[in-house]
């Protein structure tokens, strides 16, 4: 069974009405990124950051996966599908995907602010109880913080993602500018001769030597076209 690896960015979730991370204006949901998505912002005002992610979490739980999310999940019938996402939402999982690697963390979860990746203190917040009261402590006594990779923090899951890309028979990039590192560097792990598809309605600057096939459509229409291309091979 062919292994298809997807790398998805903000353009994947835009059709679900959910903004993820930074736009070109340096704002996220009208807040300066430096205030709500950096370690310095967290240290300066953990209450503001906690309340921001409470608000964002409610928006996430109200969002539904788009057709593109569901089509990727349906491809598991015919292929081994691995999804690497730069997005902090869980729309791939809601759409039915079973193997998802979150590079930048998961909005639906909270963790220790001293040891964010200590699994003992990571917990998922259910939809009916998704607000964190500012000042709530994790099991290690530190403040409970969003399980999000803040800007300039390391990205521990990049190693898993690189391993997945190395295994790909087909590599598909959806809705990401290929300018955000370390995720943009994942193209370097694609085996020579592996087909690479880019689904994005906009012009994207990328290394032309990679031989990328650019499908200039939004996520849902683009995945539909991708399926046609793959089924015709």
mmCIF file with all atom_site columns, C-alpha atoms in Angstrom:
data_model
loop_
_atom_site.group_PDB
_atom_site.id
_atom_site.type_symbol
_atom_site.label_atom_id
_atom_site.label_alt_id
_atom_site.label_comp_id
_atom_site.label_asym_id
_atom_site.label_entity_id
_atom_site.label_seq_id
_atom_site.pdbx_PDB_ins_code
_atom_site.Cartn_x
_atom_site.Cartn_y
_atom_site.Cartn_z
_atom_site.occupancy
_atom_site.B_iso_or_equiv
_atom_site.pdbx_formal_charge
_atom_site.auth_seq_id
_atom_site.auth_comp_id
_atom_site.auth_asym_id
_atom_site.auth_atom_id
_atom_site.pdbx_PDB_model_num
ATOM 1   C CA . UNK A 1 1   ? 0.000   0.000  0.000   1.00 0.00 ? 1   UNK A CA 1
ATOM 2   C CA . UNK A 1 2   ? 1.434   3.383  -1.026  1.00 0.00 ? 2   UNK A CA 1
ATOM 3   C CA . UNK A 1 3   ? 2.350   5.750  1.783   1.00 0.00 ? 3   UNK A CA 1
ATOM 4   C CA . UNK A 1 4   ? 1.133   9.331  1.318   1.00 0.00 ? 4   UNK A CA 1
ATOM 5   C CA . UNK A 1 5   ? 2.468   11.953 3.709   1.00 0.00 ? 5   UNK A CA 1
ATOM 6   C CA . UNK A 1 6   ? 0.689   15.306 3.991   1.00 0.00 ? 6   UNK A CA 1
ATOM 7   C CA . UNK A 1 7   ? 2.147   18.512 5.418   1.00 0.00 ? 7   UNK A CA 1
ATOM 8   C CA . UNK A 1 8   ? -0.647  20.961 6.184   1.00 0.00 ? 8   UNK A CA 1
ATOM 9   C CA . UNK A 1 9   ? -0.612  24.614 7.204   1.00 0.00 ? 9   UNK A CA 1
ATOM 10  C CA . UNK A 1 10  ? -3.067  27.417 7.866   1.00 0.00 ? 10  UNK A CA 1
ATOM 11  C CA . UNK A 1 11  ? -4.615  27.135 4.393   1.00 0.00 ? 11  UNK A CA 1
ATOM 12  C CA . UNK A 1 12  ? -5.938  23.706 5.367   1.00 0.00 ? 12  UNK A CA 1
ATOM 13  C CA . UNK A 1 13  ? -8.124  25.112 8.133   1.00 0.00 ? 13  UNK A CA 1
ATOM 14  C CA . UNK A 1 14  ? -9.189  28.394 6.568   1.00 0.00 ? 14  UNK A CA 1
ATOM 15  C CA . UNK A 1 15  ? -12.181 26.709 4.904   1.00 0.00 ? 15  UNK A CA 1
ATOM 16  C CA . UNK A 1 16  ? -13.322 25.673 8.380   1.00 0.00 ? 16  UNK A CA 1
ATOM 17  C CA . UNK A 1 17  ? -13.222 29.320 9.459   1.00 0.00 ? 17  UNK A CA 1
ATOM 18  C CA . UNK A 1 18  ? -10.396 28.683 11.904  1.00 0.00 ? 18  UNK A CA 1
ATOM 19  C CA . UNK A 1 19  ? -7.305  30.896 11.857  1.00 0.00 ? 19  UNK A CA 1
ATOM 20  C CA . UNK A 1 20  ? -4.090  29.260 12.978  1.00 0.00 ? 20  UNK A CA 1
ATOM 21  C CA . UNK A 1 21  ? -1.023  31.120 14.092  1.00 0.00 ? 21  UNK A CA 1
ATOM 22  C CA . UNK A 1 22  ? 0.452   34.145 12.459  1.00 0.00 ? 22  UNK A CA 1
ATOM 23  C CA . UNK A 1 23  ? -0.727  35.951 9.364   1.00 0.00 ? 23  UNK A CA 1
ATOM 24  C CA . UNK A 1 24  ? 1.477   38.365 7.440   1.00 0.00 ? 24  UNK A CA 1
ATOM 25  C CA . UNK A 1 25  ? 0.405   41.196 9.758   1.00 0.00 ? 25  UNK A CA 1
ATOM 26  C CA . UNK A 1 26  ? 1.939   39.603 12.858  1.00 0.00 ? 26  UNK A CA 1
ATOM 27  C CA . UNK A 1 27  ? -1.432  39.336 14.551  1.00 0.00 ? 27  UNK A CA 1
ATOM 28  C CA . UNK A 1 28  ? -3.357  36.310 15.697  1.00 0.00 ? 28  UNK A CA 1
ATOM 29  C CA . UNK A 1 29  ? -7.073  36.888 16.247  1.00 0.00 ? 29  UNK A CA 1
ATOM 30  C CA . UNK A 1 30  ? -6.242  40.631 16.565  1.00 0.00 ? 30  UNK A CA 1
ATOM 31  C CA . UNK A 1 31  ? -3.654  40.091 19.303  1.00 0.00 ? 31  UNK A CA 1
ATOM 32  C CA . UNK A 1 32  ? 0.058   40.800 18.803  1.00 0.00 ? 32  UNK A CA 1
ATOM 33  C CA . UNK A 1 33  ? 1.788   37.443 18.500  1.00 0.00 ? 33  UNK A CA 1
ATOM 34  C CA . UNK A 1 34  ? 4.463   38.602 20.959  1.00 0.00 ? 34  UNK A CA 1
ATOM 35  C CA . UNK A 1 35  ? 1.827   38.856 23.701  1.00 0.00 ? 35  UNK A CA 1
ATOM 36  C CA . UNK A 1 36  ? 0.058   35.541 23.294  1.00 0.00 ? 36  UNK A CA 1
ATOM 37  C CA . UNK A 1 37  ? 2.356   33.157 21.419  1.00 0.00 ? 37  UNK A CA 1
ATOM 38  C CA . UNK A 1 38  ? 5.809   33.619 22.930  1.00 0.00 ? 38  UNK A CA 1
ATOM 39  C CA . UNK A 1 39  ? 7.416   32.411 26.152  1.00 0.00 ? 39  UNK A CA 1
ATOM 40  C CA . UNK A 1 40  ? 8.121   36.039 27.066  1.00 0.00 ? 40  UNK A CA 1
ATOM 41  C CA . UNK A 1 41  ? 4.444   36.886 26.626  1.00 0.00 ? 41  UNK A CA 1
ATOM 42  C CA . UNK A 1 42  ? 3.481   33.959 28.851  1.00 0.00 ? 42  UNK A CA 1
ATOM 43  C CA . UNK A 1 43  ? 5.882   35.034 31.612  1.00 0.00 ? 43  UNK A CA 1
ATOM 44  C CA . UNK A 1 44  ? 4.711   38.661 31.383  1.00 0.00 ? 44  UNK A CA 1
ATOM 45  C CA . UNK A 1 45  ? 0.975   37.938 31.605  1.00 0.00 ? 45  UNK A CA 1
ATOM 46  C CA . UNK A 1 46  ? -0.039  34.281 32.034  1.00 0.00 ? 46  UNK A CA 1
ATOM 47  C CA . UNK A 1 47  ? -3.637  35.345 32.757  1.00 0.00 ? 47  UNK A CA 1
ATOM 48  C CA . UNK A 1 48  ? -3.961  37.079 29.367  1.00 0.00 ? 48  UNK A CA 1
ATOM 49  C CA . UNK A 1 49  ? -2.443  34.079 27.575  1.00 0.00 ? 49  UNK A CA 1
ATOM 50  C CA . UNK A 1 50  ? -4.673  31.615 29.436  1.00 0.00 ? 50  UNK A CA 1
ATOM 51  C CA . UNK A 1 51  ? -7.803  33.633 28.638  1.00 0.00 ? 51  UNK A CA 1
ATOM 52  C CA . UNK A 1 52  ? -6.783  34.003 24.980  1.00 0.00 ? 52  UNK A CA 1
ATOM 53  C CA . UNK A 1 53  ? -6.454  30.241 24.533  1.00 0.00 ? 53  UNK A CA 1
ATOM 54  C CA . UNK A 1 54  ? -9.726  29.666 26.379  1.00 0.00 ? 54  UNK A CA 1
ATOM 55  C CA . UNK A 1 55  ? -11.381 31.894 23.766  1.00 0.00 ? 55  UNK A CA 1
ATOM 56  C CA . UNK A 1 56  ? -9.578  30.180 20.897  1.00 0.00 ? 56  UNK A CA 1
ATOM 57  C CA . UNK A 1 57  ? -10.460 26.718 22.225  1.00 0.00 ? 57  UNK A CA 1
ATOM 58  C CA . UNK A 1 58  ? -14.171 27.608 22.199  1.00 0.00 ? 58  UNK A CA 1
ATOM 59  C CA . UNK A 1 59  ? -13.825 28.711 18.560  1.00 0.00 ? 59  UNK A CA 1
ATOM 60  C CA . UNK A 1 60  ? -12.093 25.445 17.750  1.00 0.00 ? 60  UNK A CA 1
ATOM 61  C CA . UNK A 1 61  ? -14.815 23.309 19.287  1.00 0.00 ? 61  UNK A CA 1
ATOM 62  C CA . UNK A 1 62  ? -17.394 25.250 17.240  1.00 0.00 ? 62  UNK A CA 1
ATOM 63  C CA . UNK A 1 63  ? -15.434 24.632 14.002  1.00 0.00 ? 63  UNK A CA 1
ATOM 64  C CA . UNK A 1 64  ? -16.077 21.675 11.716  1.00 0.00 ? 64  UNK A CA 1
ATOM 65  C CA . UNK A 1 65  ? -13.583 19.942 9.424   1.00 0.00 ? 65  UNK A CA 1
ATOM 66  C CA . UNK A 1 66  ? -13.822 21.018 5.793   1.00 0.00 ? 66  UNK A CA 1
ATOM 67  C CA . UNK A 1 67  ? -14.295 18.676 2.848   1.00 0.00 ? 67  UNK A CA 1
ATOM 68  C CA . UNK A 1 68  ? -10.518 18.580 2.411   1.00 0.00 ? 68  UNK A CA 1
ATOM 69  C CA . UNK A 1 69  ? -10.009 17.233 5.937   1.00 0.00 ? 69  UNK A CA 1
ATOM 70  C CA . UNK A 1 70  ? -12.591 14.511 5.304   1.00 0.00 ? 70  UNK A CA 1
ATOM 71  C CA . UNK A 1 71  ? -11.174 13.563 1.893   1.00 0.00 ? 71  UNK A CA 1
ATOM 72  C CA . UNK A 1 72  ? -7.698  13.106 3.387   1.00 0.00 ? 72  UNK A CA 1
ATOM 73  C CA . UNK A 1 73  ? -9.204  10.805 6.017   1.00 0.00 ? 73  UNK A CA 1
ATOM 74  C CA . UNK A 1 74  ? -11.114 8.846  3.353   1.00 0.00 ? 74  UNK A CA 1
ATOM 75  C CA . UNK A 1 75  ? -7.859  8.232  1.487   1.00 0.00 ? 75  UNK A CA 1
ATOM 76  C CA . UNK A 1 76  ? -6.919  5.840  4.309   1.00 0.00 ? 76  UNK A CA 1
ATOM 77  C CA . UNK A 1 77  ? -9.115  3.267  2.513   1.00 0.00 ? 77  UNK A CA 1
ATOM 78  C CA . UNK A 1 78  ? -6.646  3.121  -0.384  1.00 0.00 ? 78  UNK A CA 1
ATOM 79  C CA . UNK A 1 79  ? -3.353  4.379  1.039   1.00 0.00 ? 79  UNK A CA 1
ATOM 80  C CA . UNK A 1 80  ? -1.357  4.535  4.239   1.00 0.00 ? 80  UNK A CA 1
ATOM 81  C CA . UNK A 1 81  ? -1.907  8.186  5.130   1.00 0.00 ? 81  UNK A CA 1
ATOM 82  C CA . UNK A 1 82  ? 0.251   10.157 7.552   1.00 0.00 ? 82  UNK A CA 1
ATOM 83  C CA . UNK A 1 83  ? -0.589  13.797 8.318   1.00 0.00 ? 83  UNK A CA 1
ATOM 84  C CA . UNK A 1 84  ? 1.964   16.270 9.624   1.00 0.00 ? 84  UNK A CA 1
ATOM 85  C CA . UNK A 1 85  ? 0.295   19.536 10.553  1.00 0.00 ? 85  UNK A CA 1
ATOM 86  C CA . UNK A 1 86  ? 1.594   22.944 11.542  1.00 0.00 ? 86  UNK A CA 1
ATOM 87  C CA . UNK A 1 87  ? -1.897  23.767 12.796  1.00 0.00 ? 87  UNK A CA 1
ATOM 88  C CA . UNK A 1 88  ? -2.831  23.601 16.481  1.00 0.00 ? 88  UNK A CA 1
ATOM 89  C CA . UNK A 1 89  ? -6.425  22.568 15.776  1.00 0.00 ? 89  UNK A CA 1
ATOM 90  C CA . UNK A 1 90  ? -7.760  19.005 15.863  1.00 0.00 ? 90  UNK A CA 1
ATOM 91  C CA . UNK A 1 91  ? -9.720  19.269 12.603  1.00 0.00 ? 91  UNK A CA 1
ATOM 92  C CA . UNK A 1 92  ? -7.794  16.437 10.949  1.00 0.00 ? 92  UNK A CA 1
ATOM 93  C CA . UNK A 1 93  ? -8.802  14.134 13.798  1.00 0.00 ? 93  UNK A CA 1
ATOM 94  C CA . UNK A 1 94  ? -12.388 15.406 13.709  1.00 0.00 ? 94  UNK A CA 1
ATOM 95  C CA . UNK A 1 95  ? -12.363 14.708 9.969   1.00 0.00 ? 95  UNK A CA 1
ATOM 96  C CA . UNK A 1 96  ? -11.388 11.091 10.623  1.00 0.00 ? 96  UNK A CA 1
ATOM 97  C CA . UNK A 1 97  ? -7.599  10.966 10.153  1.00 0.00 ? 97  UNK A CA 1
ATOM 98  C CA . UNK A 1 98  ? -5.991  8.407  12.456  1.00 0.00 ? 98  UNK A CA 1
ATOM 99  C CA . UNK A 1 99  ? -2.257  9.247  12.178  1.00 0.00 ? 99  UNK A CA 1
ATOM 100 C CA . UNK A 1 100 ? -1.536  12.914 12.851  1.00 0.00 ? 100 UNK A CA 1
ATOM 101 C CA . UNK A 1 101 ? 1.721   14.528 13.969  1.00 0.00 ? 101 UNK A CA 1
ATOM 102 C CA . UNK A 1 102 ? 1.238   17.999 15.479  1.00 0.00 ? 102 UNK A CA 1
ATOM 103 C CA . UNK A 1 103 ? 4.391   20.075 15.002  1.00 0.00 ? 103 UNK A CA 1
ATOM 104 C CA . UNK A 1 104 ? 3.198   23.132 16.917  1.00 0.00 ? 104 UNK A CA 1
ATOM 105 C CA . UNK A 1 105 ? 1.210   21.518 19.708  1.00 0.00 ? 105 UNK A CA 1
ATOM 106 C CA . UNK A 1 106 ? -2.492  20.983 20.285  1.00 0.00 ? 106 UNK A CA 1
ATOM 107 C CA . UNK A 1 107 ? -4.932  23.657 21.350  1.00 0.00 ? 107 UNK A CA 1
ATOM 108 C CA . UNK A 1 108 ? -7.231  21.096 22.959  1.00 0.00 ? 108 UNK A CA 1
ATOM 109 C CA . UNK A 1 109 ? -4.532  20.184 25.497  1.00 0.00 ? 109 UNK A CA 1
ATOM 110 C CA . UNK A 1 110 ? -2.784  21.846 28.446  1.00 0.00 ? 110 UNK A CA 1
ATOM 111 C CA . UNK A 1 111 ? 0.514   21.037 30.113  1.00 0.00 ? 111 UNK A CA 1
ATOM 112 C CA . UNK A 1 112 ? 3.089   21.972 32.724  1.00 0.00 ? 112 UNK A CA 1
ATOM 113 C CA . UNK A 1 113 ? 4.787   25.323 32.144  1.00 0.00 ? 113 UNK A CA 1
ATOM 114 C CA . UNK A 1 114 ? 8.082   23.920 33.494  1.00 0.00 ? 114 UNK A CA 1
ATOM 115 C CA . UNK A 1 115 ? 8.102   20.651 31.506  1.00 0.00 ? 115 UNK A CA 1
ATOM 116 C CA . UNK A 1 116 ? 5.609   21.041 28.630  1.00 0.00 ? 116 UNK A CA 1
ATOM 117 C CA . UNK A 1 117 ? 6.382   17.589 27.182  1.00 0.00 ? 117 UNK A CA 1
ATOM 118 C CA . UNK A 1 118 ? 6.154   15.637 30.440  1.00 0.00 ? 118 UNK A CA 1
ATOM 119 C CA . UNK A 1 119 ? 3.290   13.293 29.535  1.00 0.00 ? 119 UNK A CA 1
ATOM 120 C CA . UNK A 1 120 ? 2.244   13.022 33.195  1.00 0.00 ? 120 UNK A CA 1
ATOM 121 C CA . UNK A 1 121 ? 0.957   16.585 33.107  1.00 0.00 ? 121 UNK A CA 1
ATOM 122 C CA . UNK A 1 122 ? -0.481  16.809 29.591  1.00 0.00 ? 122 UNK A CA 1
ATOM 123 C CA . UNK A 1 123 ? -4.253  16.530 29.514  1.00 0.00 ? 123 UNK A CA 1
ATOM 124 C CA . UNK A 1 124 ? -6.977  17.023 26.961  1.00 0.00 ? 124 UNK A CA 1
ATOM 125 C CA . UNK A 1 125 ? -9.800  19.419 27.776  1.00 0.00 ? 125 UNK A CA 1
ATOM 126 C CA . UNK A 1 126 ? -13.267 18.170 26.812  1.00 0.00 ? 126 UNK A CA 1
ATOM 127 C CA . UNK A 1 127 ? -15.594 20.446 24.872  1.00 0.00 ? 127 UNK A CA 1
ATOM 128 C CA . UNK A 1 128 ? -17.960 20.880 27.831  1.00 0.00 ? 128 UNK A CA 1
ATOM 129 C CA . UNK A 1 129 ? -15.102 21.844 30.180  1.00 0.00 ? 129 UNK A CA 1
ATOM 130 C CA . UNK A 1 130 ? -12.500 23.537 27.996  1.00 0.00 ? 130 UNK A CA 1
ATOM 131 C CA . UNK A 1 131 ? -11.745 26.660 30.019  1.00 0.00 ? 131 UNK A CA 1
ATOM 132 C CA . UNK A 1 132 ? -8.719  26.916 32.281  1.00 0.00 ? 132 UNK A CA 1
ATOM 133 C CA . UNK A 1 133 ? -9.140  29.188 35.295  1.00 0.00 ? 133 UNK A CA 1
ATOM 134 C CA . UNK A 1 134 ? -6.095  31.494 35.371  1.00 0.00 ? 134 UNK A CA 1
ATOM 135 C CA . UNK A 1 135 ? -3.733  30.374 38.113  1.00 0.00 ? 135 UNK A CA 1
ATOM 136 C CA . UNK A 1 136 ? -4.633  26.672 37.826  1.00 0.00 ? 136 UNK A CA 1
ATOM 137 C CA . UNK A 1 137 ? -1.624  24.468 38.570  1.00 0.00 ? 137 UNK A CA 1
ATOM 138 C CA . UNK A 1 138 ? -0.333  21.378 36.791  1.00 0.00 ? 138 UNK A CA 1
ATOM 139 C CA . UNK A 1 139 ? 0.552   18.250 38.751  1.00 0.00 ? 139 UNK A CA 1
ATOM 140 C CA . UNK A 1 140 ? 4.129   19.470 39.262  1.00 0.00 ? 140 UNK A CA 1
ATOM 141 C CA . UNK A 1 141 ? 2.992   22.708 40.893  1.00 0.00 ? 141 UNK A CA 1
ATOM 142 C CA . UNK A 1 142 ? 3.738   24.954 37.902  1.00 0.00 ? 142 UNK A CA 1
ATOM 143 C CA . UNK A 1 143 ? 1.095   27.012 36.146  1.00 0.00 ? 143 UNK A CA 1
ATOM 144 C CA . UNK A 1 144 ? -0.991  25.083 33.625  1.00 0.00 ? 144 UNK A CA 1
ATOM 145 C CA . UNK A 1 145 ? -0.194  26.447 30.156  1.00 0.00 ? 145 UNK A CA 1
ATOM 146 C CA . UNK A 1 146 ? -1.510  25.746 26.661  1.00 0.00 ? 146 UNK A CA 1
ATOM 147 C CA . UNK A 1 147 ? 0.148   22.751 24.987  1.00 0.00 ? 147 UNK A CA 1
ATOM 148 C CA . UNK A 1 148 ? 1.363   25.001 22.188  1.00 0.00 ? 148 UNK A CA 1
ATOM 149 C CA . UNK A 1 149 ? 4.849   25.468 20.778  1.00 0.00 ? 149 UNK A CA 1
ATOM 150 C CA . UNK A 1 150 ? 5.379   29.181 21.302  1.00 0.00 ? 150 UNK A CA 1
ATOM 151 C CA . UNK A 1 151 ? 7.455   31.129 18.784  1.00 0.00 ? 151 UNK A CA 1
ATOM 152 C CA . UNK A 1 152 ? 11.204  30.555 19.214  1.00 0.00 ? 152 UNK A CA 1
ATOM 153 C CA . UNK A 1 153 ? 10.640  27.379 21.248  1.00 0.00 ? 153 UNK A CA 1
ATOM 154 C CA . UNK A 1 154 ? 12.052  24.100 19.971  1.00 0.00 ? 154 UNK A CA 1
ATOM 155 C CA . UNK A 1 155 ? 9.838   21.785 17.917  1.00 0.00 ? 155 UNK A CA 1
ATOM 156 C CA . UNK A 1 156 ? 10.380  18.291 19.384  1.00 0.00 ? 156 UNK A CA 1
ATOM 157 C CA . UNK A 1 157 ? 8.035   16.549 16.921  1.00 0.00 ? 157 UNK A CA 1
ATOM 158 C CA . UNK A 1 158 ? 10.113  17.634 13.912  1.00 0.00 ? 158 UNK A CA 1
ATOM 159 C CA . UNK A 1 159 ? 12.203  14.461 14.211  1.00 0.00 ? 159 UNK A CA 1
ATOM 160 C CA . UNK A 1 160 ? 9.111   12.246 13.974  1.00 0.00 ? 160 UNK A CA 1
ATOM 161 C CA . UNK A 1 161 ? 7.894   14.335 11.024  1.00 0.00 ? 161 UNK A CA 1
ATOM 162 C CA . UNK A 1 162 ? 11.245  13.958 9.224   1.00 0.00 ? 162 UNK A CA 1
ATOM 163 C CA . UNK A 1 163 ? 11.086  10.166 9.656   1.00 0.00 ? 163 UNK A CA 1
ATOM 164 C CA . UNK A 1 164 ? 7.582   10.130 8.178   1.00 0.00 ? 164 UNK A CA 1
ATOM 165 C CA . UNK A 1 165 ? 8.648   12.229 5.173   1.00 0.00 ? 165 UNK A CA 1
ATOM 166 C CA . UNK A 1 166 ? 11.571  9.887  4.485   1.00 0.00 ? 166 UNK A CA 1
ATOM 167 C CA . UNK A 1 167 ? 9.075   7.017  4.191   1.00 0.00 ? 167 UNK A CA 1
ATOM 168 C CA . UNK A 1 168 ? 6.744   8.825  1.759   1.00 0.00 ? 168 UNK A CA 1
ATOM 169 C CA . UNK A 1 169 ? 5.882   7.407  -1.654  1.00 0.00 ? 169 UNK A CA 1
ATOM 170 C CA . UNK A 1 170 ? 4.006   10.655 -2.328  1.00 0.00 ? 170 UNK A CA 1
ATOM 171 C CA . UNK A 1 171 ? 4.495   13.938 -0.416  1.00 0.00 ? 171 UNK A CA 1
ATOM 172 C CA . UNK A 1 172 ? 1.696   16.521 -0.417  1.00 0.00 ? 172 UNK A CA 1
ATOM 173 C CA . UNK A 1 173 ? 1.939   20.075 0.947   1.00 0.00 ? 173 UNK A CA 1
ATOM 174 C CA . UNK A 1 174 ? -1.301  21.965 1.599   1.00 0.00 ? 174 UNK A CA 1
ATOM 175 C CA . UNK A 1 175 ? -1.783  25.608 2.542   1.00 0.00 ? 175 UNK A CA 1
ATOM 176 C CA . UNK A 1 176 ? 1.641   26.456 3.884   1.00 0.00 ? 176 UNK A CA 1
ATOM 177 C CA . UNK A 1 177 ? 4.033   29.095 2.590   1.00 0.00 ? 177 UNK A CA 1
ATOM 178 C CA . UNK A 1 178 ? 7.115   26.864 3.039   1.00 0.00 ? 178 UNK A CA 1
ATOM 179 C CA . UNK A 1 179 ? 8.686   29.824 4.839   1.00 0.00 ? 179 UNK A CA 1
ATOM 180 C CA . UNK A 1 180 ? 8.161   28.679 8.442   1.00 0.00 ? 180 UNK A CA 1
ATOM 181 C CA . UNK A 1 181 ? 11.067  26.642 9.743   1.00 0.00 ? 181 UNK A CA 1
ATOM 182 C CA . UNK A 1 182 ? 11.766  23.974 10.766  1.00 0.00 ? 182 UNK A CA 1
ATOM 183 C CA . UNK A 1 183 ? 8.650   22.648 8.930   1.00 0.00 ? 183 UNK A CA 1
ATOM 184 C CA . UNK A 1 184 ? 9.746   24.153 5.598   1.00 0.00 ? 184 UNK A CA 1
ATOM 185 C CA . UNK A 1 185 ? 12.914  22.089 5.779   1.00 0.00 ? 185 UNK A CA 1
ATOM 186 C CA . UNK A 1 186 ? 10.965  18.826 5.622   1.00 0.00 ? 186 UNK A CA 1
ATOM 187 C CA . UNK A 1 187 ? 11.181  18.854 1.811   1.00 0.00 ? 187 UNK A CA 1
ATOM 188 C CA . UNK A 1 188 ? 14.873  18.018 2.243   1.00 0.00 ? 188 UNK A CA 1
ATOM 189 C CA . UNK A 1 189 ? 13.902  14.604 3.635   1.00 0.00 ? 189 UNK A CA 1
ATOM 190 C CA . UNK A 1 190 ? 11.864  13.534 0.606   1.00 0.00 ? 190 UNK A CA 1
ATOM 191 C CA . UNK A 1 191 ? 13.561  10.626 -1.166  1.00 0.00 ? 191 UNK A CA 1
ATOM 192 C CA . UNK A 1 192 ? 14.837  11.426 -4.684  1.00 0.00 ? 192 UNK A CA 1
ATOM 193 C CA . UNK A 1 193 ? 12.210  10.711 -7.329  1.00 0.00 ? 193 UNK A CA 1
ATOM 194 C CA . UNK A 1 194 ? 9.277   10.934 -4.917  1.00 0.00 ? 194 UNK A CA 1
ATOM 195 C CA . UNK A 1 195 ? 6.374   12.948 -6.401  1.00 0.00 ? 195 UNK A CA 1
ATOM 196 C CA . UNK A 1 196 ? 5.681   16.177 -4.519  1.00 0.00 ? 196 UNK A CA 1
ATOM 197 C CA . UNK A 1 197 ? 2.386   18.044 -4.841  1.00 0.00 ? 197 UNK A CA 1
ATOM 198 C CA . UNK A 1 198 ? 1.661   21.543 -3.535  1.00 0.00 ? 198 UNK A CA 1
ATOM 199 C CA . UNK A 1 199 ? -1.986  22.520 -3.045  1.00 0.00 ? 199 UNK A CA 1
ATOM 200 C CA . UNK A 1 200 ? -2.363  26.288 -2.620  1.00 0.00 ? 200 UNK A CA 1
ATOM 201 C CA . UNK A 1 201 ? -4.419  28.860 -4.551  1.00 0.00 ? 201 UNK A CA 1
ATOM 202 C CA . UNK A 1 202 ? -1.587  31.404 -4.279  1.00 0.00 ? 202 UNK A CA 1
ATOM 203 C CA . UNK A 1 203 ? 1.851   31.698 -5.817  1.00 0.00 ? 203 UNK A CA 1
ATOM 204 C CA . UNK A 1 204 ? 4.402   30.123 -3.487  1.00 0.00 ? 204 UNK A CA 1
ATOM 205 C CA . UNK A 1 205 ? 8.169   30.579 -3.485  1.00 0.00 ? 205 UNK A CA 1
ATOM 206 C CA . UNK A 1 206 ? 9.805   27.165 -3.409  1.00 0.00 ? 206 UNK A CA 1
ATOM 207 C CA . UNK A 1 207 ? 12.889  25.409 -4.713  1.00 0.00 ? 207 UNK A CA 1
ATOM 208 C CA . UNK A 1 208 ? 12.070  24.692 -8.375  1.00 0.00 ? 208 UNK A CA 1
ATOM 209 C CA . UNK A 1 209 ? 14.621  21.879 -8.454  1.00 0.00 ? 209 UNK A CA 1
ATOM 210 C CA . UNK A 1 210 ? 12.296  19.808 -6.256  1.00 0.00 ? 210 UNK A CA 1
ATOM 211 C CA . UNK A 1 211 ? 10.012  19.183 -9.237  1.00 0.00 ? 211 UNK A CA 1
ATOM 212 C CA . UNK A 1 212 ? 6.875   20.151 -7.336  1.00 0.00 ? 212 UNK A CA 1
ATOM 213 C CA . UNK A 1 213 ? 3.494   19.900 -9.095  1.00 0.00 ? 213 UNK A CA 1
ATOM 214 C CA . UNK A 1 214 ? 1.511   22.969 -8.017  1.00 0.00 ? 214 UNK A CA 1
ATOM 215 C CA . UNK A 1 215 ? -2.279  22.502 -7.866  1.00 0.00 ? 215 UNK A CA 1
ATOM 216 C CA . UNK A 1 216 ? -3.497  26.106 -7.665  1.00 0.00 ? 216 UNK A CA 1
ATOM 217 C CA . UNK A 1 217 ? -6.681  25.491 -5.714  1.00 0.00 ? 217 UNK A CA 1
ATOM 218 C CA . UNK A 1 218 ? -7.931  25.704 -2.155  1.00 0.00 ? 218 UNK A CA 1
ATOM 219 C CA . UNK A 1 219 ? -7.634  22.733 0.180   1.00 0.00 ? 219 UNK A CA 1
ATOM 220 C CA . UNK A 1 220 ? -10.873 20.903 -0.626  1.00 0.00 ? 220 UNK A CA 1
ATOM 221 C CA . UNK A 1 221 ? -10.819 21.375 -4.414  1.00 0.00 ? 221 UNK A CA 1
ATOM 222 C CA . UNK A 1 222 ? -7.110  20.661 -4.455  1.00 0.00 ? 222 UNK A CA 1
ATOM 223 C CA . UNK A 1 223 ? -7.416  17.357 -2.578  1.00 0.00 ? 223 UNK A CA 1
ATOM 224 C CA . UNK A 1 224 ? -10.219 16.346 -4.949  1.00 0.00 ? 224 UNK A CA 1
ATOM 225 C CA . UNK A 1 225 ? -7.913  16.984 -7.913  1.00 0.00 ? 225 UNK A CA 1
ATOM 226 C CA . UNK A 1 226 ? -5.039  15.158 -6.204  1.00 0.00 ? 226 UNK A CA 1
ATOM 227 C CA . UNK A 1 227 ? -7.213  12.060 -5.761  1.00 0.00 ? 227 UNK A CA 1
ATOM 228 C CA . UNK A 1 228 ? -8.087  12.123 -9.470  1.00 0.00 ? 228 UNK A CA 1
ATOM 229 C CA . UNK A 1 229 ? -4.412  12.426 -10.418 1.00 0.00 ? 229 UNK A CA 1
ATOM 230 C CA . UNK A 1 230 ? -3.341  9.566  -8.128  1.00 0.00 ? 230 UNK A CA 1
ATOM 231 C CA . UNK A 1 231 ? -6.194  7.274  -9.186  1.00 0.00 ? 231 UNK A CA 1
ATOM 232 C CA . UNK A 1 232 ? -5.262  7.786  -12.866 1.00 0.00 ? 232 UNK A CA 1
ATOM 233 C CA . UNK A 1 233 ? -1.697  6.600  -12.328 1.00 0.00 ? 233 UNK A CA 1
#
